[in-house]
Amino acid sequence: MKQLFLILVFVADIPICKAAEKNITAQVVFENLTENTSITGKFLIKELNKVIEVHSMESFKVILPEKGKYSFGFYAENAEASTTYPNRITSGKHTILVKLTKKDNNTKPLTTNTIFINKAQPFELSNTALEEMLQLGKLNFIFHGIQEVIADFSIFKEKYGIGYNTQNCIIDPATYKRTTAHNQRIERYLTEQYGVAWKNDLPAKPFGIK
């Protein structure tokens, strides 16, 4: 009976061990090119919709559910930030470098020509407004520099009338929220018009779309 109990315990532990083995630990490292001795910022993991508060320039680890492609970004109040990382995060390639440089107070975080960036505009656009932008050829999904947009959107735009705009990789929480809301509004519109099949034609996934 005791031997049977031990076997059951061993078998029950197997799925947990296998799940743990899939996890990948990535290391976030800072390169400080400013005169700052401290930092306050947010580290973003797009695919997980996760934001990590950061209050130090010390390196730290993040646990990812599995190896693969991820998009990372970092925003700081007192510095410009850019991120560099492997195309795929694996057990052998898992270092994420955050380079901090002096903040340019004249830098504008967003320069897109879509009305979404106008903070006076509401997040929720009507179908009529979306259709007007479609007719003008100005309705675009928004990508940021932390996402690799190397795909050709010309076929998608020809079929659905929607292209994409790439912005810089400096993303504050408000920008992240607006970008996600904008892309998800276009997502709802396309789903109303075409069902979910249109997602199969996307050459790259914008923020907020699964």
PDB file of C-alpha atoms in Angstrom:
ATOM      1  CA  MET A   1       0.000   0.000   0.000  1.00  0.00           C
ATOM      2  CA  LYS A   2       2.825   2.374   0.884  1.00  0.00           C
ATOM      3  CA  GLN A   3       4.578   1.571  -2.383  1.00  0.00           C
ATOM      4  CA  LEU A   4       1.380   2.299  -4.364  1.00  0.00           C
ATOM      5  CA  PHE A   5       0.981   5.652  -2.602  1.00  0.00           C
ATOM      6  CA  LEU A   6       4.525   6.684  -3.548  1.00  0.00           C
ATOM      7  CA  ILE A   7       3.889   5.764  -7.188  1.00  0.00           C
ATOM      8  CA  LEU A   8       0.702   7.869  -7.255  1.00  0.00           C
ATOM      9  CA  VAL A   9       2.521  10.879  -5.802  1.00  0.00           C
ATOM     10  CA  PHE A  10       5.304  10.521  -8.375  1.00  0.00           C
ATOM     11  CA  VAL A  11       2.841  10.345 -11.287  1.00  0.00           C
ATOM     12  CA  ALA A  12       0.843  13.296  -9.999  1.00  0.00           C
ATOM     13  CA  ASP A  13       3.991  15.444  -9.967  1.00  0.00           C
ATOM     14  CA  ILE A  14       4.895  14.763 -13.600  1.00  0.00           C
ATOM     15  CA  PRO A  15       2.542  17.330 -15.256  1.00  0.00           C
ATOM     16  CA  ILE A  16       3.725  20.050 -12.865  1.00  0.00           C
ATOM     17  CA  CYS A  17       7.353  19.327 -13.673  1.00  0.00           C
ATOM     18  CA  LYS A  18       6.687  19.349 -17.405  1.00  0.00           C
ATOM     19  CA  ALA A  19       4.847  22.670 -17.170  1.00  0.00           C
ATOM     20  CA  ALA A  20       7.721  24.179 -15.225  1.00  0.00           C
ATOM     21  CA  GLU A  21      10.196  22.938 -17.824  1.00  0.00           C
ATOM     22  CA  LYS A  22       8.435  24.992 -20.526  1.00  0.00           C
ATOM     23  CA  ASN A  23       9.083  28.262 -18.707  1.00  0.00           C
ATOM     24  CA  ILE A  24      11.879  30.465 -20.005  1.00  0.00           C
ATOM     25  CA  THR A  25      13.700  32.954 -17.779  1.00  0.00           C
ATOM     26  CA  ALA A  26      14.831  36.145 -19.516  1.00  0.00           C
ATOM     27  CA  GLN A  27      17.329  38.597 -18.049  1.00  0.00           C
ATOM     28  CA  VAL A  28      16.704  42.348 -18.334  1.00  0.00           C
ATOM     29  CA  VAL A  29      19.932  44.392 -18.257  1.00  0.00           C
ATOM     30  CA  PHE A  30      20.316  48.181 -18.274  1.00  0.00           C
ATOM     31  CA  GLU A  31      22.937  50.225 -20.112  1.00  0.00           C
ATOM     32  CA  ASN A  32      22.883  53.688 -18.569  1.00  0.00           C
ATOM     33  CA  LEU A  33      24.206  56.465 -20.809  1.00  0.00           C
ATOM     34  CA  THR A  34      22.685  59.238 -18.724  1.00  0.00           C
ATOM     35  CA  GLU A  35      23.793  61.038 -15.580  1.00  0.00           C
ATOM     36  CA  ASN A  36      20.904  59.517 -13.654  1.00  0.00           C
ATOM     37  CA  THR A  37      21.704  57.191 -10.788  1.00  0.00           C
ATOM     38  CA  SER A  38      18.153  55.883 -10.399  1.00  0.00           C
ATOM     39  CA  ILE A  39      15.248  55.102 -12.650  1.00  0.00           C
ATOM     40  CA  THR A  40      11.487  54.788 -12.401  1.00  0.00           C
ATOM     41  CA  GLY A  41       9.739  53.145 -15.283  1.00  0.00           C
ATOM     42  CA  LYS A  42       7.589  50.397 -16.697  1.00  0.00           C
ATOM     43  CA  PHE A  43       8.714  47.268 -18.537  1.00  0.00           C
ATOM     44  CA  LEU A  44       6.141  45.922 -20.985  1.00  0.00           C
ATOM     45  CA  ILE A  45       5.644  42.431 -22.404  1.00  0.00           C
ATOM     46  CA  LYS A  46       3.184  42.826 -25.256  1.00  0.00           C
ATOM     47  CA  GLU A  47       2.137  39.204 -25.783  1.00  0.00           C
ATOM     48  CA  LEU A  48       1.331  38.747 -22.085  1.00  0.00           C
ATOM     49  CA  ASN A  49      -0.296  42.179 -21.675  1.00  0.00           C
ATOM     50  CA  LYS A  50       2.013  42.530 -18.697  1.00  0.00           C
ATOM     51  CA  VAL A  51       3.496  45.695 -17.209  1.00  0.00           C
ATOM     52  CA  ILE A  52       6.249  45.481 -14.586  1.00  0.00           C
ATOM     53  CA  GLU A  53       7.037  48.456 -12.363  1.00  0.00           C
ATOM     54  CA  VAL A  54      10.777  49.175 -12.245  1.00  0.00           C
ATOM     55  CA  HIS A  55      12.457  51.337  -9.577  1.00  0.00           C
ATOM     56  CA  SER A  56      16.118  50.455 -10.057  1.00  0.00           C
ATOM     57  CA  MET A  57      18.752  50.038 -12.759  1.00  0.00           C
ATOM     58  CA  GLU A  58      19.693  46.659 -11.376  1.00  0.00           C
ATOM     59  CA  SER A  59      19.130  43.758 -13.753  1.00  0.00           C
ATOM     60  CA  PHE A  60      16.105  41.575 -13.105  1.00  0.00           C
ATOM     61  CA  LYS A  61      14.513  38.409 -14.419  1.00  0.00           C
ATOM     62  CA  VAL A  62      11.150  37.812 -16.066  1.00  0.00           C
ATOM     63  CA  ILE A  63       9.505  34.414 -16.388  1.00  0.00           C
ATOM     64  CA  LEU A  64       7.985  33.686 -19.804  1.00  0.00           C
ATOM     65  CA  PRO A  65       5.581  30.791 -20.362  1.00  0.00           C
ATOM     66  CA  GLU A  66       7.638  29.282 -23.190  1.00  0.00           C
ATOM     67  CA  LYS A  67      10.372  30.016 -25.687  1.00  0.00           C
ATOM     68  CA  GLY A  68       9.417  31.991 -28.772  1.00  0.00           C
ATOM     69  CA  LYS A  69       8.930  35.494 -30.140  1.00  0.00           C
ATOM     70  CA  TYR A  70       8.104  38.293 -27.714  1.00  0.00           C
ATOM     71  CA  SER A  71       7.890  42.074 -27.935  1.00  0.00           C
ATOM     72  CA  PHE A  72       9.403  44.073 -25.079  1.00  0.00           C
ATOM     73  CA  GLY A  73       9.414  47.775 -24.320  1.00  0.00           C
ATOM     74  CA  PHE A  74      10.482  50.125 -21.577  1.00  0.00           C
ATOM     75  CA  TYR A  75       9.259  53.593 -20.627  1.00  0.00           C
ATOM     76  CA  ALA A  76      10.965  55.871 -18.113  1.00  0.00           C
ATOM     77  CA  GLU A  77      10.018  59.297 -16.812  1.00  0.00           C
ATOM     78  CA  ASN A  78      13.564  60.681 -16.762  1.00  0.00           C
ATOM     79  CA  ALA A  79      15.234  59.027 -19.758  1.00  0.00           C
ATOM     80  CA  GLU A  80      14.738  57.885 -23.322  1.00  0.00           C
ATOM     81  CA  ALA A  81      14.769  54.102 -23.564  1.00  0.00           C
ATOM     82  CA  SER A  82      15.297  51.586 -26.346  1.00  0.00           C
ATOM     83  CA  THR A  83      15.205  47.810 -26.092  1.00  0.00           C
ATOM     84  CA  THR A  84      17.307  45.210 -27.887  1.00  0.00           C
ATOM     85  CA  TYR A  85      16.651  41.481 -27.637  1.00  0.00           C
ATOM     86  CA  PRO A  86      16.885  38.243 -29.647  1.00  0.00           C
ATOM     87  CA  ASN A  87      14.345  37.543 -32.349  1.00  0.00           C
ATOM     88  CA  ARG A  88      13.349  34.454 -30.340  1.00  0.00           C
ATOM     89  CA  ILE A  89      13.797  34.043 -26.599  1.00  0.00           C
ATOM     90  CA  THR A  90      15.330  30.658 -25.781  1.00  0.00           C
ATOM     91  CA  SER A  91      17.331  29.153 -22.942  1.00  0.00           C
ATOM     92  CA  GLY A  92      20.511  30.161 -24.780  1.00  0.00           C
ATOM     93  CA  LYS A  93      19.403  33.608 -25.972  1.00  0.00           C
ATOM     94  CA  HIS A  94      17.467  35.404 -23.285  1.00  0.00           C
ATOM     95  CA  THR A  95      19.115  38.768 -22.567  1.00  0.00           C
ATOM     96  CA  ILE A  96      17.005  41.910 -23.003  1.00  0.00           C
ATOM     97  CA  LEU A  97      19.096  45.097 -23.115  1.00  0.00           C
ATOM     98  CA  VAL A  98      17.465  48.388 -22.123  1.00  0.00           C
ATOM     99  CA  LYS A  99      19.588  51.338 -23.216  1.00  0.00           C
ATOM    100  CA  LEU A 100      18.938  54.602 -21.385  1.00  0.00           C
ATOM    101  CA  THR A 101      19.905  57.917 -22.952  1.00  0.00           C
ATOM    102  CA  LYS A 102      19.338  61.546 -22.036  1.00  0.00           C
ATOM    103  CA  LYS A 103      15.710  62.577 -22.386  1.00  0.00           C
ATOM    104  CA  ASP A 104      14.927  65.173 -25.028  1.00  0.00           C
ATOM    105  CA  ASN A 105      12.182  67.333 -23.591  1.00  0.00           C
ATOM    106  CA  ASN A 106      11.193  68.430 -27.082  1.00  0.00           C
ATOM    107  CA  THR A 107      10.503  64.892 -28.237  1.00  0.00           C
ATOM    108  CA  LYS A 108       6.885  64.159 -28.993  1.00  0.00           C
ATOM    109  CA  PRO A 109       5.981  60.569 -28.177  1.00  0.00           C
ATOM    110  CA  LEU A 110       3.539  60.153 -31.053  1.00  0.00           C
ATOM    111  CA  THR A 111       3.638  61.435 -34.631  1.00  0.00           C
ATOM    112  CA  THR A 112       1.121  59.311 -36.489  1.00  0.00           C
ATOM    113  CA  ASN A 113      -1.319  60.876 -38.928  1.00  0.00           C
ATOM    114  CA  THR A 114      -4.310  58.900 -37.649  1.00  0.00           C
ATOM    115  CA  ILE A 115      -6.897  60.745 -35.612  1.00  0.00           C
ATOM    116  CA  PHE A 116      -6.381  58.237 -32.828  1.00  0.00           C
ATOM    117  CA  ILE A 117      -3.331  60.149 -31.638  1.00  0.00           C
ATOM    118  CA  ASN A 118      -5.357  63.307 -31.147  1.00  0.00           C
ATOM    119  CA  LYS A 119      -6.093  63.026 -27.416  1.00  0.00           C
ATOM    120  CA  ALA A 120      -9.226  65.104 -27.884  1.00  0.00           C
ATOM    121  CA  GLN A 121     -10.755  62.297 -29.927  1.00  0.00           C
ATOM    122  CA  PRO A 122     -12.679  59.559 -28.099  1.00  0.00           C
ATOM    123  CA  PHE A 123     -11.450  55.974 -28.203  1.00  0.00           C
ATOM    124  CA  GLU A 124     -14.757  54.714 -29.552  1.00  0.00           C
ATOM    125  CA  LEU A 125     -15.221  55.794 -33.151  1.00  0.00           C
ATOM    126  CA  SER A 126     -18.519  55.148 -34.871  1.00  0.00           C
ATOM    127  CA  ASN A 127     -18.742  52.869 -37.886  1.00  0.00           C
ATOM    128  CA  THR A 128     -19.487  55.968 -39.955  1.00  0.00           C
ATOM    129  CA  ALA A 129     -16.254  57.618 -38.834  1.00  0.00           C
ATOM    130  CA  LEU A 130     -14.285  54.463 -39.559  1.00  0.00           C
ATOM    131  CA  GLU A 131     -15.815  54.189 -43.024  1.00  0.00           C
ATOM    132  CA  GLU A 132     -14.949  57.827 -43.742  1.00  0.00           C
ATOM    133  CA  MET A 133     -11.335  57.158 -42.780  1.00  0.00           C
ATOM    134  CA  LEU A 134     -11.365  54.039 -44.954  1.00  0.00           C
ATOM    135  CA  GLN A 135     -12.476  56.121 -47.923  1.00  0.00           C
ATOM    136  CA  LEU A 136      -9.653  58.583 -47.249  1.00  0.00           C
ATOM    137  CA  GLY A 137      -7.157  55.725 -46.956  1.00  0.00           C
ATOM    138  CA  LYS A 138      -6.138  56.895 -43.472  1.00  0.00           C
ATOM    139  CA  LEU A 139      -7.333  54.057 -41.273  1.00  0.00           C
ATOM    140  CA  ASN A 140      -4.316  52.206 -39.954  1.00  0.00           C
ATOM    141  CA  PHE A 141      -3.379  49.706 -37.292  1.00  0.00           C
ATOM    142  CA  ILE A 142      -0.674  51.102 -35.020  1.00  0.00           C
ATOM    143  CA  PHE A 143       2.588  49.320 -34.345  1.00  0.00           C
ATOM    144  CA  HIS A 144       5.439  50.517 -32.146  1.00  0.00           C
ATOM    145  CA  GLY A 145       9.168  50.118 -32.562  1.00  0.00           C
ATOM    146  CA  ILE A 146       9.257  47.249 -30.076  1.00  0.00           C
ATOM    147  CA  GLN A 147       7.327  45.199 -32.626  1.00  0.00           C
ATOM    148  CA  GLU A 148       9.021  43.918 -35.737  1.00  0.00           C
ATOM    149  CA  VAL A 149       6.856  44.869 -38.716  1.00  0.00           C
ATOM    150  CA  ILE A 150       8.670  43.320 -41.647  1.00  0.00           C
ATOM    151  CA  ALA A 151       5.588  41.906 -43.348  1.00  0.00           C
ATOM    152  CA  ASP A 152       4.005  43.390 -46.474  1.00  0.00           C
ATOM    153  CA  PHE A 153       0.626  44.986 -45.651  1.00  0.00           C
ATOM    154  CA  SER A 154      -0.147  45.962 -49.266  1.00  0.00           C
ATOM    155  CA  ILE A 155      -2.336  42.912 -49.977  1.00  0.00           C
ATOM    156  CA  PHE A 156      -4.230  43.334 -46.690  1.00  0.00           C
ATOM    157  CA  LYS A 157      -4.798  47.044 -47.392  1.00  0.00           C
ATOM    158  CA  GLU A 158      -5.975  46.341 -50.922  1.00  0.00           C
ATOM    159  CA  LYS A 159      -8.503  43.818 -49.608  1.00  0.00           C
ATOM    160  CA  TYR A 160      -9.710  45.613 -46.459  1.00  0.00           C
ATOM    161  CA  GLY A 161      -8.583  49.220 -46.941  1.00  0.00           C
ATOM    162  CA  ILE A 162      -6.552  49.231 -43.718  1.00  0.00           C
ATOM    163  CA  GLY A 163      -2.790  49.642 -43.476  1.00  0.00           C
ATOM    164  CA  TYR A 164      -0.411  50.192 -40.599  1.00  0.00           C
ATOM    165  CA  ASN A 165       1.583  52.980 -38.990  1.00  0.00           C
ATOM    166  CA  THR A 166       4.839  52.409 -37.117  1.00  0.00           C
ATOM    167  CA  GLN A 167       5.659  54.616 -34.127  1.00  0.00           C
ATOM    168  CA  ASN A 168       8.765  54.857 -31.956  1.00  0.00           C
ATOM    169  CA  CYS A 169       9.573  52.346 -29.234  1.00  0.00           C
ATOM    170  CA  ILE A 170       9.110  54.769 -26.307  1.00  0.00           C
ATOM    171  CA  ILE A 171       5.748  53.765 -24.885  1.00  0.00           C
ATOM    172  CA  ASP A 172       4.209  55.259 -21.781  1.00  0.00           C
ATOM    173  CA  PRO A 173       1.164  53.589 -20.188  1.00  0.00           C
ATOM    174  CA  ALA A 174      -1.271  56.134 -21.690  1.00  0.00           C
ATOM    175  CA  THR A 175       0.112  55.537 -25.187  1.00  0.00           C
ATOM    176  CA  TYR A 176      -0.091  51.774 -24.678  1.00  0.00           C
ATOM    177  CA  LYS A 177      -3.732  52.113 -23.631  1.00  0.00           C
ATOM    178  CA  ARG A 178      -4.662  54.350 -26.578  1.00  0.00           C
ATOM    179  CA  THR A 179      -2.845  52.160 -29.099  1.00  0.00           C
ATOM    180  CA  THR A 180      -4.547  49.010 -27.821  1.00  0.00           C
ATOM    181  CA  ALA A 181      -7.977  50.684 -27.794  1.00  0.00           C
ATOM    182  CA  HIS A 182      -7.491  51.989 -31.337  1.00  0.00           C
ATOM    183  CA  ASN A 183      -6.449  48.624 -32.752  1.00  0.00           C
ATOM    184  CA  GLN A 184      -9.219  46.768 -30.947  1.00  0.00           C
ATOM    185  CA  ARG A 185     -11.800  49.229 -32.329  1.00  0.00           C
ATOM    186  CA  ILE A 186     -10.646  48.402 -35.872  1.00  0.00           C
ATOM    187  CA  GLU A 187     -10.708  44.722 -34.928  1.00  0.00           C
ATOM    188  CA  ARG A 188     -14.371  44.954 -33.901  1.00  0.00           C
ATOM    189  CA  TYR A 189     -15.274  46.785 -37.084  1.00  0.00           C
ATOM    190  CA  LEU A 190     -13.591  44.200 -39.312  1.00  0.00           C
ATOM    191  CA  THR A 191     -15.228  41.350 -37.390  1.00  0.00           C
ATOM    192  CA  GLU A 192     -18.644  42.969 -37.837  1.00  0.00           C
ATOM    193  CA  GLN A 193     -18.031  43.215 -41.574  1.00  0.00           C
ATOM    194  CA  TYR A 194     -16.174  39.965 -42.323  1.00  0.00           C
ATOM    195  CA  GLY A 195     -16.458  37.664 -39.312  1.00  0.00           C
ATOM    196  CA  VAL A 196     -13.178  36.441 -37.831  1.00  0.00           C
ATOM    197  CA  ALA A 197     -11.726  35.136 -41.113  1.00  0.00           C
ATOM    198  CA  TRP A 198      -9.976  38.466 -41.831  1.00  0.00           C
ATOM    199  CA  LYS A 199      -7.479  37.720 -39.046  1.00  0.00           C
ATOM    200  CA  ASN A 200      -6.032  34.932 -41.178  1.00  0.00           C
ATOM    201  CA  ASP A 201      -4.966  37.597 -43.688  1.00  0.00           C
ATOM    202  CA  LEU A 202      -3.075  39.715 -41.139  1.00  0.00           C
ATOM    203  CA  PRO A 203       0.627  39.699 -42.045  1.00  0.00           C
ATOM    204  CA  ALA A 204       1.530  40.810 -38.494  1.00  0.00           C
ATOM    205  CA  LYS A 205      -0.379  41.124 -35.200  1.00  0.00           C
ATOM    206  CA  PRO A 206      -0.940  44.702 -33.951  1.00  0.00           C
ATOM    207  CA  PHE A 207      -1.093  45.619 -30.257  1.00  0.00           C
ATOM    208  CA  GLY A 208      -4.184  44.288 -28.493  1.00  0.00           C
ATOM    209  CA  ILE A 209      -5.208  41.755 -31.154  1.00  0.00           C
ATOM    210  CA  LYS A 210      -4.943  38.050 -30.388  1.00  0.00           C
TER     211      LYS A 210
END
